[in-house]
């Protein structure tokens, strides 16, 4: 197993730790765990590309680990009334739709690369969630973060589909 895959597995293992600590009310420890898990996303990707450790296992698990980490935080915020369920549904719908488009493209031998708007979406989501973890009790912050997440999610999803519409066999 590659170093990159081990880091991805570490991220997956940190998710229940993050959730437990956060749900128990230790938001600073939860923030540290969330940041550590988020950093492993950047590091494992860098290692995989830089040291030629790209693997099918990593291609499968890395995006899954990212989504599980983000949704674990979002679901806690929904439970606590700090994030609306509809906002999480927008993010979930985008992730499922993009994953579906990638599967269709892959079945036709096409690999769809992530665009810059997707990277901006990911970065703003991670930073926003970190801010919400670090600063509980600021409803305006929560509202701003939720809207930044929703807007960047929708924009990146629309861009992804506009650029790759032909993969669905619908013209373009």
GROMACS .gro file of C-alpha atoms in nm:
model
  172
    1UNK     CA    1   0.000   0.000   0.000
    2UNK     CA    2   0.134   0.341  -0.097
    3UNK     CA    3   0.205   0.628   0.139
    4UNK     CA    4  -0.067   0.831  -0.033
    5UNK     CA    5  -0.325   0.555   0.029
    6UNK     CA    6  -0.218   0.527   0.392
    7UNK     CA    7  -0.279   0.900   0.437
    8UNK     CA    8  -0.622   0.864   0.280
    9UNK     CA    9  -0.700   0.580   0.520
   10UNK     CA   10  -0.581   0.800   0.806
   11UNK     CA   11  -0.830   1.065   0.693
   12UNK     CA   12  -1.110   0.808   0.697
   13UNK     CA   13  -1.004   0.693   1.045
   14UNK     CA   14  -1.002   1.052   1.172
   15UNK     CA   15  -1.367   1.110   1.075
   16UNK     CA   16  -1.526   0.921   1.367
   17UNK     CA   17  -1.266   1.075   1.600
   18UNK     CA   18  -1.362   1.421   1.475
   19UNK     CA   19  -1.732   1.349   1.514
   20UNK     CA   20  -1.699   1.205   1.864
   21UNK     CA   21  -1.484   1.489   1.992
   22UNK     CA   22  -1.703   1.754   1.830
   23UNK     CA   23  -2.028   1.600   1.956
   24UNK     CA   24  -1.878   1.585   2.306
   25UNK     CA   25  -1.823   1.961   2.290
   26UNK     CA   26  -1.448   1.992   2.247
   27UNK     CA   27  -1.457   2.225   1.950
   28UNK     CA   28  -1.086   2.318   1.959
   29UNK     CA   29  -0.979   1.952   1.957
   30UNK     CA   30  -1.238   1.884   1.688
   31UNK     CA   31  -1.098   2.173   1.485
   32UNK     CA   32  -0.746   2.031   1.515
   33UNK     CA   33  -0.863   1.687   1.403
   34UNK     CA   34  -1.064   1.838   1.115
   35UNK     CA   35  -0.765   2.044   0.999
   36UNK     CA   36  -0.534   1.742   1.024
   37UNK     CA   37  -0.778   1.535   0.820
   38UNK     CA   38  -0.814   1.816   0.566
   39UNK     CA   39  -0.439   1.854   0.531
   40UNK     CA   40  -0.401   1.483   0.458
   41UNK     CA   41  -0.619   1.544   0.149
   42UNK     CA   42  -0.365   1.790   0.009
   43UNK     CA   43  -0.063   1.585   0.116
   44UNK     CA   44  -0.185   1.250  -0.015
   45UNK     CA   45  -0.269   1.408  -0.352
   46UNK     CA   46   0.072   1.572  -0.372
   47UNK     CA   47   0.251   1.249  -0.280
   48UNK     CA   48   0.044   1.043  -0.523
   49UNK     CA   49   0.123   1.273  -0.815
   50UNK     CA   50   0.480   1.370  -0.723
   51UNK     CA   51   0.600   1.018  -0.639
   52UNK     CA   52   0.389   0.835  -0.896
   53UNK     CA   53   0.171   0.665  -0.633
   54UNK     CA   54  -0.157   0.714  -0.815
   55UNK     CA   55  -0.363   0.397  -0.775
   56UNK     CA   56  -0.714   0.279  -0.848
   57UNK     CA   57  -0.764   0.237  -0.473
   58UNK     CA   58  -0.662   0.599  -0.418
   59UNK     CA   59  -0.880   0.723  -0.703
   60UNK     CA   60  -1.174   0.551  -0.536
   61UNK     CA   61  -1.106   0.625  -0.169
   62UNK     CA   62  -0.968   0.980  -0.182
   63UNK     CA   63  -1.284   1.153  -0.309
   64UNK     CA   64  -1.499   0.932  -0.085
   65UNK     CA   65  -1.291   1.029   0.220
   66UNK     CA   66  -1.323   1.397   0.131
   67UNK     CA   67  -1.700   1.375   0.103
   68UNK     CA   68  -1.735   1.177   0.425
   69UNK     CA   69  -1.527   1.433   0.615
   70UNK     CA   70  -1.728   1.729   0.483
   71UNK     CA   71  -2.065   1.562   0.537
   72UNK     CA   72  -1.972   1.454   0.889
   73UNK     CA   73  -1.924   1.818   0.987
   74UNK     CA   74  -2.229   1.938   0.795
   75UNK     CA   75  -2.455   1.678   0.953
   76UNK     CA   76  -2.345   1.779   1.301
   77UNK     CA   77  -2.424   2.139   1.214
   78UNK     CA   78  -2.768   2.034   1.087
   79UNK     CA   79  -2.826   1.841   1.411
   80UNK     CA   80  -2.735   2.151   1.610
   81UNK     CA   81  -2.950   2.382   1.398
   82UNK     CA   82  -2.651   2.572   1.260
   83UNK     CA   83  -2.696   2.460   0.899
   84UNK     CA   84  -3.013   2.400   0.704
   85UNK     CA   85  -3.074   2.050   0.570
   86UNK     CA   86  -3.156   2.195   0.226
   87UNK     CA   87  -2.801   2.333   0.203
   88UNK     CA   88  -2.655   1.991   0.274
   89UNK     CA   89  -2.892   1.846   0.015
   90UNK     CA   90  -2.759   2.091  -0.247
   91UNK     CA   91  -2.403   1.978  -0.173
   92UNK     CA   92  -2.504   1.611  -0.173
   93UNK     CA   93  -2.694   1.645  -0.502
   94UNK     CA   94  -2.396   1.813  -0.668
   95UNK     CA   95  -2.155   1.547  -0.545
   96UNK     CA   96  -2.378   1.262  -0.661
   97UNK     CA   97  -2.442   1.427  -0.998
   98UNK     CA   98  -2.073   1.495  -1.064
   99UNK     CA   99  -1.981   1.142  -0.952
  100UNK     CA  100  -2.246   1.003  -1.186
  101UNK     CA  101  -2.115   1.211  -1.476
  102UNK     CA  102  -1.761   1.090  -1.405
  103UNK     CA  103  -1.882   0.728  -1.405
  104UNK     CA  104  -2.057   0.772  -1.738
  105UNK     CA  105  -1.749   0.938  -1.884
  106UNK     CA  106  -1.521   0.666  -1.745
  107UNK     CA  107  -1.740   0.395  -1.896
  108UNK     CA  108  -1.670   0.560  -2.232
  109UNK     CA  109  -1.295   0.583  -2.166
  110UNK     CA  110  -1.291   0.953  -2.075
  111UNK     CA  111  -1.138   1.091  -1.758
  112UNK     CA  112  -1.289   1.418  -1.639
  113UNK     CA  113  -1.044   1.635  -1.452
  114UNK     CA  114  -1.153   1.859  -1.168
  115UNK     CA  115  -1.185   2.224  -1.264
  116UNK     CA  116  -1.067   2.529  -1.076
  117UNK     CA  117  -1.416   2.611  -0.956
  118UNK     CA  118  -1.427   2.268  -0.790
  119UNK     CA  119  -1.099   2.339  -0.616
  120UNK     CA  120  -1.233   2.677  -0.500
  121UNK     CA  121  -1.550   2.504  -0.379
  122UNK     CA  122  -1.347   2.251  -0.181
  123UNK     CA  123  -1.116   2.513  -0.029
  124UNK     CA  124  -1.399   2.749   0.065
  125UNK     CA  125  -1.600   2.462   0.212
  126UNK     CA  126  -1.309   2.342   0.425
  127UNK     CA  127  -1.218   2.693   0.544
  128UNK     CA  128  -1.583   2.775   0.610
  129UNK     CA  129  -1.641   2.458   0.809
  130UNK     CA  130  -1.324   2.529   1.009
  131UNK     CA  131  -1.458   2.877   1.088
  132UNK     CA  132  -1.790   2.730   1.202
  133UNK     CA  133  -1.611   2.477   1.421
  134UNK     CA  134  -1.382   2.741   1.571
  135UNK     CA  135  -1.649   3.004   1.634
  136UNK     CA  136  -1.972   2.856   1.766
  137UNK     CA  137  -2.241   3.101   1.865
  138UNK     CA  138  -2.205   3.334   1.567
  139UNK     CA  139  -2.523   3.290   1.359
  140UNK     CA  140  -2.413   3.549   1.102
  141UNK     CA  141  -2.090   3.356   1.042
  142UNK     CA  142  -2.289   3.035   1.002
  143UNK     CA  143  -2.520   3.202   0.749
  144UNK     CA  144  -2.231   3.346   0.546
  145UNK     CA  145  -2.046   3.015   0.543
  146UNK     CA  146  -2.356   2.820   0.438
  147UNK     CA  147  -2.421   3.061   0.150
  148UNK     CA  148  -2.057   3.053   0.036
  149UNK     CA  149  -2.070   2.672   0.038
  150UNK     CA  150  -2.402   2.664  -0.151
  151UNK     CA  151  -2.299   2.922  -0.412
  152UNK     CA  152  -1.957   2.769  -0.482
  153UNK     CA  153  -2.115   2.424  -0.493
  154UNK     CA  154  -2.379   2.528  -0.746
  155UNK     CA  155  -2.135   2.728  -0.961
  156UNK     CA  156  -1.881   2.447  -0.973
  157UNK     CA  157  -2.151   2.190  -1.048
  158UNK     CA  158  -2.298   2.396  -1.330
  159UNK     CA  159  -1.951   2.461  -1.474
  160UNK     CA  160  -1.866   2.091  -1.457
  161UNK     CA  161  -2.181   1.994  -1.645
  162UNK     CA  162  -2.150   2.273  -1.903
  163UNK     CA  163  -1.791   2.166  -1.981
  164UNK     CA  164  -1.875   1.796  -1.993
  165UNK     CA  165  -2.232   1.788  -2.125
  166UNK     CA  166  -2.131   1.586  -2.431
  167UNK     CA  167  -2.039   1.292  -2.205
  168UNK     CA  168  -2.411   1.233  -2.148
  169UNK     CA  169  -2.473   1.199  -2.521
  170UNK     CA  170  -2.698   1.504  -2.526
  171UNK     CA  171  -2.503   1.707  -2.780
  172UNK     CA  172  -2.258   1.988  -2.731
   0.00000   0.00000   0.00000
